[in-house]
Amino acid sequence: MIDTITQKPLRVLTYGDDGSDLVVSLDFLDKVELLLDTNGISYEVDDEVLSMDGGPEMAFIPINKKSDTVKVQELLDSVP
């Protein structure tokens, strides 16, 4: 899945035992949420969004530690 704002593939960011998350442009959030919901992936969206150096607003989506991050990345990669 390519973020249409950043033009970069979405990647699951992992932090060892501290979990994993996704960072997506705010305009792309609904599409990512639909993909995760449809596939039963447990997550939540942080209340705050950030914009770095005047770039697009980005949302952080922590993935539940019990979720299979490899499966999440495969789902993201399967969407053009």
mmCIF file of N, CA, C and O in Angstrom:
data_model
loop_
_atom_site.group_PDB
_atom_site.id
_atom_site.type_symbol
_atom_site.label_atom_id
_atom_site.label_comp_id
_atom_site.label_asym_id
_atom_site.label_seq_id
_atom_site.Cartn_x
_atom_site.Cartn_y
_atom_site.Cartn_z
ATOM 1 N N MET A 1 0.851 -1.171 0.000
ATOM 2 C CA MET A 1 0.000 0.000 0.000
ATOM 3 C C MET A 1 0.897 1.234 0.000
ATOM 4 O O MET A 1 1.772 1.360 0.838
ATOM 5 N N ILE A 2 0.678 2.083 -0.959
ATOM 6 C CA ILE A 2 1.460 3.313 -1.083
ATOM 7 C C ILE A 2 0.636 4.474 -0.537
ATOM 8 O O ILE A 2 -0.508 4.680 -0.937
ATOM 9 N N ASP A 3 1.215 5.215 0.376
ATOM 10 C CA ASP A 3 0.556 6.406 0.908
ATOM 11 C C ASP A 3 0.552 7.461 -0.190
ATOM 12 O O ASP A 3 1.611 7.847 -0.690
ATOM 13 N N THR A 4 -0.608 7.899 -0.585
ATOM 14 C CA THR A 4 -0.722 8.826 -1.713
ATOM 15 C C THR A 4 -0.145 10.209 -1.419
ATOM 16 O O THR A 4 0.178 10.944 -2.344
ATOM 17 N N ILE A 5 0.003 10.552 -0.174
ATOM 18 C CA ILE A 5 0.577 11.856 0.182
ATOM 19 C C ILE A 5 2.104 11.792 0.182
ATOM 20 O O ILE A 5 2.779 12.619 -0.419
ATOM 21 N N THR A 6 2.656 10.798 0.853
ATOM 22 C CA THR A 6 4.114 10.695 0.968
ATOM 23 C C THR A 6 4.748 9.950 -0.200
ATOM 24 O O THR A 6 5.959 10.038 -0.391
ATOM 25 N N GLN A 7 3.940 9.213 -0.967
ATOM 26 C CA GLN A 7 4.416 8.397 -2.089
ATOM 27 C C GLN A 7 5.389 7.306 -1.644
ATOM 28 O O GLN A 7 6.228 6.868 -2.420
ATOM 29 N N LYS A 8 5.257 6.853 -0.395
ATOM 30 C CA LYS A 8 6.115 5.799 0.127
ATOM 31 C C LYS A 8 5.251 4.621 0.570
ATOM 32 O O LYS A 8 4.122 4.802 1.018
ATOM 33 N N PRO A 9 5.814 3.401 0.457
ATOM 34 C CA PRO A 9 5.074 2.236 0.954
ATOM 35 C C PRO A 9 4.896 2.332 2.471
ATOM 36 O O PRO A 9 5.786 2.810 3.180
ATOM 37 N N LEU A 10 3.749 1.882 2.942
ATOM 38 C CA LEU A 10 3.522 1.848 4.383
ATOM 39 C C LEU A 10 4.296 0.677 4.967
ATOM 40 O O LEU A 10 4.289 -0.420 4.408
ATOM 41 N N ARG A 11 4.967 0.907 6.064
ATOM 42 C CA ARG A 11 5.748 -0.124 6.741
ATOM 43 C C ARG A 11 5.351 -0.177 8.206
ATOM 44 O O ARG A 11 5.166 0.866 8.847
ATOM 45 N N VAL A 12 5.261 -1.407 8.722
ATOM 46 C CA VAL A 12 5.043 -1.599 10.150
ATOM 47 C C VAL A 12 6.374 -1.305 10.838
ATOM 48 O O VAL A 12 7.406 -1.874 10.476
ATOM 49 N N LEU A 13 6.344 -0.401 11.781
ATOM 50 C CA LEU A 13 7.540 -0.072 12.554
ATOM 51 C C LEU A 13 7.502 -0.896 13.836
ATOM 52 O O LEU A 13 6.523 -0.840 14.573
ATOM 53 N N THR A 14 8.541 -1.674 14.089
ATOM 54 C CA THR A 14 8.563 -2.519 15.280
ATOM 55 C C THR A 14 9.619 -2.022 16.252
ATOM 56 O O THR A 14 10.659 -1.503 15.854
ATOM 57 N N TYR A 15 9.313 -2.209 17.530
ATOM 58 C CA TYR A 15 10.182 -1.721 18.599
ATOM 59 C C TYR A 15 10.480 -2.833 19.602
ATOM 60 O O TYR A 15 10.410 -2.631 20.807
ATOM 61 N N GLY A 16 10.780 -4.029 19.105
ATOM 62 C CA GLY A 16 11.070 -5.158 19.993
ATOM 63 C C GLY A 16 9.866 -5.483 20.858
ATOM 64 O O GLY A 16 8.747 -5.597 20.369
ATOM 65 N N ASP A 17 10.103 -5.601 22.150
ATOM 66 C CA ASP A 17 9.016 -5.929 23.082
ATOM 67 C C ASP A 17 8.086 -4.748 23.337
ATOM 68 O O ASP A 17 7.064 -4.901 24.001
ATOM 69 N N ASP A 18 8.456 -3.568 22.853
ATOM 70 C CA ASP A 18 7.643 -2.377 23.086
ATOM 71 C C ASP A 18 6.492 -2.236 22.092
ATOM 72 O O ASP A 18 5.744 -1.271 22.133
ATOM 73 N N GLY A 19 6.356 -3.173 21.166
ATOM 74 C CA GLY A 19 5.232 -3.152 20.237
ATOM 75 C C GLY A 19 5.596 -2.642 18.864
ATOM 76 O O GLY A 19 6.762 -2.592 18.491
ATOM 77 N N SER A 20 4.563 -2.285 18.130
ATOM 78 C CA SER A 20 4.752 -1.814 16.762
ATOM 79 C C SER A 20 3.652 -0.818 16.423
ATOM 80 O O SER A 20 2.628 -0.737 17.106
ATOM 81 N N ASP A 21 3.887 -0.056 15.365
ATOM 82 C CA ASP A 21 2.859 0.874 14.922
ATOM 83 C C ASP A 21 3.024 1.206 13.448
ATOM 84 O O ASP A 21 3.983 0.804 12.803
ATOM 85 N N LEU A 22 2.048 1.935 12.966
ATOM 86 C CA LEU A 22 2.065 2.472 11.606
ATOM 87 C C LEU A 22 2.011 3.978 11.715
ATOM 88 O O LEU A 22 1.400 4.522 12.634
ATOM 89 N N VAL A 23 2.640 4.659 10.783
ATOM 90 C CA VAL A 23 2.546 6.115 10.688
ATOM 91 C C VAL A 23 2.014 6.405 9.296
ATOM 92 O O VAL A 23 2.632 6.038 8.300
ATOM 93 N N VAL A 24 0.840 7.031 9.235
ATOM 94 C CA VAL A 24 0.198 7.296 7.943
ATOM 95 C C VAL A 24 -0.272 8.736 7.881
ATOM 96 O O VAL A 24 -0.572 9.352 8.895
ATOM 97 N N SER A 25 -0.341 9.265 6.670
ATOM 98 C CA SER A 25 -0.872 10.620 6.521
ATOM 99 C C SER A 25 -2.340 10.615 6.914
ATOM 100 O O SER A 25 -3.057 9.628 6.712
ATOM 101 N N LEU A 26 -2.780 11.698 7.499
ATOM 102 C CA LEU A 26 -4.144 11.803 8.005
ATOM 103 C C LEU A 26 -5.167 11.561 6.898
ATOM 104 O O LEU A 26 -6.195 10.917 7.128
ATOM 105 N N ASP A 27 -4.866 12.002 5.693
ATOM 106 C CA ASP A 27 -5.778 11.802 4.571
ATOM 107 C C ASP A 27 -5.925 10.336 4.193
ATOM 108 O O ASP A 27 -6.868 9.962 3.505
ATOM 109 N N PHE A 28 -4.995 9.496 4.600
ATOM 110 C CA PHE A 28 -4.964 8.087 4.243
ATOM 111 C C PHE A 28 -5.486 7.186 5.365
ATOM 112 O O PHE A 28 -5.622 5.980 5.197
ATOM 113 N N LEU A 29 -5.785 7.777 6.506
ATOM 114 C CA LEU A 29 -6.139 7.031 7.708
ATOM 115 C C LEU A 29 -7.361 6.134 7.511
ATOM 116 O O LEU A 29 -7.347 4.975 7.916
ATOM 117 N N ASP A 30 -8.417 6.636 6.887
ATOM 118 C CA ASP A 30 -9.638 5.842 6.706
ATOM 119 C C ASP A 30 -9.376 4.558 5.928
ATOM 120 O O ASP A 30 -9.897 3.495 6.270
ATOM 121 N N LYS A 31 -8.569 4.628 4.899
ATOM 122 C CA LYS A 31 -8.264 3.458 4.073
ATOM 123 C C LYS A 31 -7.510 2.410 4.891
ATOM 124 O O LYS A 31 -7.785 1.211 4.793
ATOM 125 N N VAL A 32 -6.557 2.842 5.699
ATOM 126 C CA VAL A 32 -5.779 1.920 6.522
ATOM 127 C C VAL A 32 -6.672 1.307 7.599
ATOM 128 O O VAL A 32 -6.616 0.089 7.842
ATOM 129 N N GLU A 33 -7.506 2.121 8.227
ATOM 130 C CA GLU A 33 -8.411 1.592 9.242
ATOM 131 C C GLU A 33 -9.350 0.540 8.652
ATOM 132 O O GLU A 33 -9.591 -0.501 9.274
ATOM 133 N N LEU A 34 -9.865 0.779 7.474
ATOM 134 C CA LEU A 34 -10.752 -0.182 6.819
ATOM 135 C C LEU A 34 -10.011 -1.502 6.576
ATOM 136 O O LEU A 34 -10.560 -2.581 6.834
ATOM 137 N N LEU A 35 -8.783 -1.441 6.102
ATOM 138 C CA LEU A 35 -8.000 -2.639 5.859
ATOM 139 C C LEU A 35 -7.782 -3.417 7.162
ATOM 140 O O LEU A 35 -7.962 -4.637 7.204
ATOM 141 N N LEU A 36 -7.403 -2.724 8.222
ATOM 142 C CA LEU A 36 -7.155 -3.388 9.505
ATOM 143 C C LEU A 36 -8.449 -3.963 10.082
ATOM 144 O O LEU A 36 -8.472 -5.115 10.548
ATOM 145 N N ASP A 37 -9.519 -3.192 10.024
ATOM 146 C CA ASP A 37 -10.812 -3.665 10.546
ATOM 147 C C ASP A 37 -11.303 -4.894 9.791
ATOM 148 O O ASP A 37 -11.751 -5.874 10.397
ATOM 149 N N THR A 38 -11.225 -4.853 8.480
ATOM 150 C CA THR A 38 -11.695 -5.950 7.634
ATOM 151 C C THR A 38 -10.949 -7.245 7.933
ATOM 152 O O THR A 38 -11.515 -8.333 7.814
ATOM 153 N N ASN A 39 -9.702 -7.129 8.359
ATOM 154 C CA ASN A 39 -8.882 -8.302 8.602
ATOM 155 C C ASN A 39 -8.701 -8.637 10.084
ATOM 156 O O ASN A 39 -7.856 -9.456 10.444
ATOM 157 N N GLY A 40 -9.501 -8.007 10.925
ATOM 158 C CA GLY A 40 -9.505 -8.342 12.351
ATOM 159 C C GLY A 40 -8.241 -7.996 13.102
ATOM 160 O O GLY A 40 -7.903 -8.652 14.085
ATOM 161 N N ILE A 41 -7.536 -6.964 12.660
ATOM 162 C CA ILE A 41 -6.309 -6.526 13.333
ATOM 163 C C ILE A 41 -6.688 -5.536 14.437
ATOM 164 O O ILE A 41 -7.384 -4.556 14.188
ATOM 165 N N SER A 42 -6.215 -5.802 15.640
ATOM 166 C CA SER A 42 -6.506 -4.942 16.787
ATOM 167 C C SER A 42 -5.510 -3.777 16.818
ATOM 168 O O SER A 42 -4.294 -3.985 16.770
ATOM 169 N N TYR A 43 -6.034 -2.577 16.914
ATOM 170 C CA TYR A 43 -5.211 -1.367 16.900
ATOM 171 C C TYR A 43 -5.993 -0.232 17.547
ATOM 172 O O TYR A 43 -7.164 -0.379 17.871
ATOM 173 N N GLU A 44 -5.347 0.895 17.701
ATOM 174 C CA GLU A 44 -6.026 2.129 18.083
ATOM 175 C C GLU A 44 -5.265 3.288 17.453
ATOM 176 O O GLU A 44 -4.083 3.172 17.158
ATOM 177 N N VAL A 45 -5.949 4.356 17.225
ATOM 178 C CA VAL A 45 -5.315 5.528 16.616
ATOM 179 C C VAL A 45 -5.037 6.543 17.717
ATOM 180 O O VAL A 45 -5.925 6.854 18.514
ATOM 181 N N ASP A 46 -3.801 7.026 17.784
ATOM 182 C CA ASP A 46 -3.472 8.070 18.760
ATOM 183 C C ASP A 46 -4.350 9.294 18.530
ATOM 184 O O ASP A 46 -4.701 9.608 17.387
ATOM 185 N N ASP A 47 -4.654 9.990 19.615
ATOM 186 C CA ASP A 47 -5.498 11.184 19.537
ATOM 187 C C ASP A 47 -4.812 12.351 18.841
ATOM 188 O O ASP A 47 -5.471 13.214 18.288
ATOM 189 N N GLU A 48 -3.491 12.387 18.886
ATOM 190 C CA GLU A 48 -2.751 13.510 18.315
ATOM 191 C C GLU A 48 -2.169 13.157 16.950
ATOM 192 O O GLU A 48 -1.795 12.017 16.701
ATOM 193 N N VAL A 49 -2.109 14.142 16.069
ATOM 194 C CA VAL A 49 -1.422 13.990 14.793
ATOM 195 C C VAL A 49 -0.275 14.994 14.762
ATOM 196 O O VAL A 49 -0.324 16.017 15.440
ATOM 197 N N LEU A 50 0.755 14.686 14.006
ATOM 198 C CA LEU A 50 1.927 15.547 13.930
ATOM 199 C C LEU A 50 2.238 15.918 12.492
ATOM 200 O O LEU A 50 1.997 15.139 11.575
ATOM 201 N N SER A 51 2.788 17.112 12.318
ATOM 202 C CA SER A 51 3.282 17.552 11.027
ATOM 203 C C SER A 51 4.726 17.971 11.227
ATOM 204 O O SER A 51 5.031 18.789 12.090
ATOM 205 N N MET A 52 5.631 17.395 10.447
ATOM 206 C CA MET A 52 7.050 17.713 10.581
ATOM 207 C C MET A 52 7.486 18.604 9.430
ATOM 208 O O MET A 52 7.217 18.286 8.267
ATOM 209 N N ASP A 53 8.113 19.702 9.734
ATOM 210 C CA ASP A 53 8.673 20.609 8.728
ATOM 211 C C ASP A 53 7.650 21.029 7.670
ATOM 212 O O ASP A 53 7.955 21.081 6.482
ATOM 213 N N GLY A 54 6.427 21.286 8.099
ATOM 214 C CA GLY A 54 5.387 21.736 7.182
ATOM 215 C C GLY A 54 4.823 20.644 6.293
ATOM 216 O O GLY A 54 4.069 20.914 5.368
ATOM 217 N N GLY A 55 5.179 19.396 6.574
ATOM 218 C CA GLY A 55 4.683 18.267 5.780
ATOM 219 C C GLY A 55 3.253 17.916 6.153
ATOM 220 O O GLY A 55 2.610 18.600 6.952
ATOM 221 N N PRO A 56 2.741 16.834 5.574
ATOM 222 C CA PRO A 56 1.367 16.434 5.855
ATOM 223 C C PRO A 56 1.204 16.001 7.307
ATOM 224 O O PRO A 56 2.164 15.561 7.947
ATOM 225 N N GLU A 57 -0.010 16.128 7.823
ATOM 226 C CA GLU A 57 -0.290 15.661 9.168
ATOM 227 C C GLU A 57 -0.255 14.138 9.165
ATOM 228 O O GLU A 57 -0.839 13.498 8.292
ATOM 229 N N MET A 58 0.434 13.570 10.154
ATOM 230 C CA MET A 58 0.612 12.134 10.226
ATOM 231 C C MET A 58 -0.063 11.589 11.480
ATOM 232 O O MET A 58 0.040 12.185 12.562
ATOM 233 N N ALA A 59 -0.747 10.461 11.316
ATOM 234 C CA ALA A 59 -1.406 9.784 12.430
ATOM 235 C C ALA A 59 -0.587 8.558 12.821
ATOM 236 O O ALA A 59 0.009 7.903 11.967
ATOM 237 N N PHE A 60 -0.569 8.267 14.109
ATOM 238 C CA PHE A 60 0.147 7.103 14.626
ATOM 239 C C PHE A 60 -0.869 6.040 15.018
ATOM 240 O O PHE A 60 -1.843 6.336 15.719
ATOM 241 N N ILE A 61 -0.636 4.825 14.552
ATOM 242 C CA ILE A 61 -1.554 3.717 14.807
ATOM 243 C C ILE A 61 -0.786 2.607 15.521
ATOM 244 O O ILE A 61 -0.126 1.783 14.875
ATOM 245 N N PRO A 62 -0.842 2.577 16.854
ATOM 246 C CA PRO A 62 -0.215 1.461 17.567
ATOM 247 C C PRO A 62 -0.977 0.162 17.272
ATOM 248 O O PRO A 62 -2.202 0.131 17.296
ATOM 249 N N ILE A 63 -0.224 -0.889 16.962
ATOM 250 C CA ILE A 63 -0.790 -2.203 16.688
ATOM 251 C C ILE A 63 -0.755 -3.006 17.984
ATOM 252 O O ILE A 63 0.259 -3.019 18.688
ATOM 253 N N ASN A 64 -1.845 -3.693 18.293
ATOM 254 C CA ASN A 64 -1.910 -4.518 19.491
ATOM 255 C C ASN A 64 -0.747 -5.503 19.505
ATOM 256 O O ASN A 64 -0.437 -6.126 18.488
ATOM 257 N N LYS A 65 -0.097 -5.644 20.658
ATOM 258 C CA LYS A 65 1.078 -6.518 20.770
ATOM 259 C C LYS A 65 0.757 -7.966 20.411
ATOM 260 O O LYS A 65 1.636 -8.720 20.026
ATOM 261 N N LYS A 66 -0.502 -8.369 20.545
ATOM 262 C CA LYS A 66 -0.888 -9.748 20.228
ATOM 263 C C LYS A 66 -1.095 -9.951 18.725
ATOM 264 O O LYS A 66 -1.227 -11.073 18.268
ATOM 265 N N SER A 67 -1.135 -8.874 17.968
ATOM 266 C CA SER A 67 -1.345 -8.980 16.523
ATOM 267 C C SER A 67 -0.059 -9.412 15.832
ATOM 268 O O SER A 67 1.039 -9.085 16.264
ATOM 269 N N ASP A 68 -0.212 -10.144 14.755
ATOM 270 C CA ASP A 68 0.916 -10.633 13.967
ATOM 271 C C ASP A 68 1.377 -9.516 13.034
ATOM 272 O O ASP A 68 0.727 -9.216 12.037
ATOM 273 N N THR A 69 2.523 -8.904 13.356
ATOM 274 C CA THR A 69 3.003 -7.775 12.554
ATOM 275 C C THR A 69 3.397 -8.197 11.142
ATOM 276 O O THR A 69 3.307 -7.402 10.217
ATOM 277 N N VAL A 70 3.836 -9.442 10.976
ATOM 278 C CA VAL A 70 4.167 -9.939 9.639
ATOM 279 C C VAL A 70 2.892 -9.974 8.795
ATOM 280 O O VAL A 70 2.886 -9.560 7.633
ATOM 281 N N LYS A 71 1.794 -10.428 9.393
ATOM 282 C CA LYS A 71 0.511 -10.455 8.682
ATOM 283 C C LYS A 71 0.071 -9.035 8.314
ATOM 284 O O LYS A 71 -0.401 -8.786 7.207
ATOM 285 N N VAL A 72 0.245 -8.108 9.243
ATOM 286 C CA VAL A 72 -0.129 -6.719 8.969
ATOM 287 C C VAL A 72 0.675 -6.189 7.787
ATOM 288 O O VAL A 72 0.113 -5.585 6.873
ATOM 289 N N GLN A 73 1.988 -6.443 7.753
ATOM 290 C CA GLN A 73 2.808 -5.973 6.643
ATOM 291 C C GLN A 73 2.399 -6.647 5.342
ATOM 292 O O GLN A 73 2.333 -5.985 4.299
ATOM 293 N N GLU A 74 2.079 -7.930 5.381
ATOM 294 C CA GLU A 74 1.617 -8.635 4.181
ATOM 295 C C GLU A 74 0.327 -8.022 3.657
ATOM 296 O O GLU A 74 0.134 -7.885 2.441
ATOM 297 N N LEU A 75 -0.580 -7.659 4.548
ATOM 298 C CA LEU A 75 -1.833 -7.009 4.140
ATOM 299 C C LEU A 75 -1.548 -5.672 3.467
ATOM 300 O O LEU A 75 -2.120 -5.370 2.411
ATOM 301 N N LEU A 76 -0.664 -4.880 4.062
ATOM 302 C CA LEU A 76 -0.306 -3.588 3.476
ATOM 303 C C LEU A 76 0.318 -3.765 2.103
ATOM 304 O O LEU A 76 0.004 -3.030 1.162
ATOM 305 N N ASP A 77 1.190 -4.766 1.972
ATOM 306 C CA ASP A 77 1.870 -5.010 0.695
ATOM 307 C C ASP A 77 0.928 -5.546 -0.378
ATOM 308 O O ASP A 77 1.210 -5.402 -1.569
ATOM 309 N N SER A 78 -0.184 -6.136 0.035
ATOM 310 C CA SER A 78 -1.103 -6.742 -0.932
ATOM 311 C C SER A 78 -2.019 -5.726 -1.623
ATOM 312 O O SER A 78 -2.670 -6.037 -2.615
ATOM 313 N N VAL A 79 -2.055 -4.520 -1.096
ATOM 314 C CA VAL A 79 -2.911 -3.471 -1.657
ATOM 315 C C VAL A 79 -2.061 -2.542 -2.506
ATOM 316 O O VAL A 79 -1.085 -1.974 -2.018
ATOM 317 N N PRO A 80 -2.440 -2.381 -3.789
ATOM 318 C CA PRO A 80 -1.641 -1.493 -4.657
ATOM 319 C C PRO A 80 -1.712 -0.034 -4.242
ATOM 320 O O PRO A 80 -2.561 0.413 -3.585
#
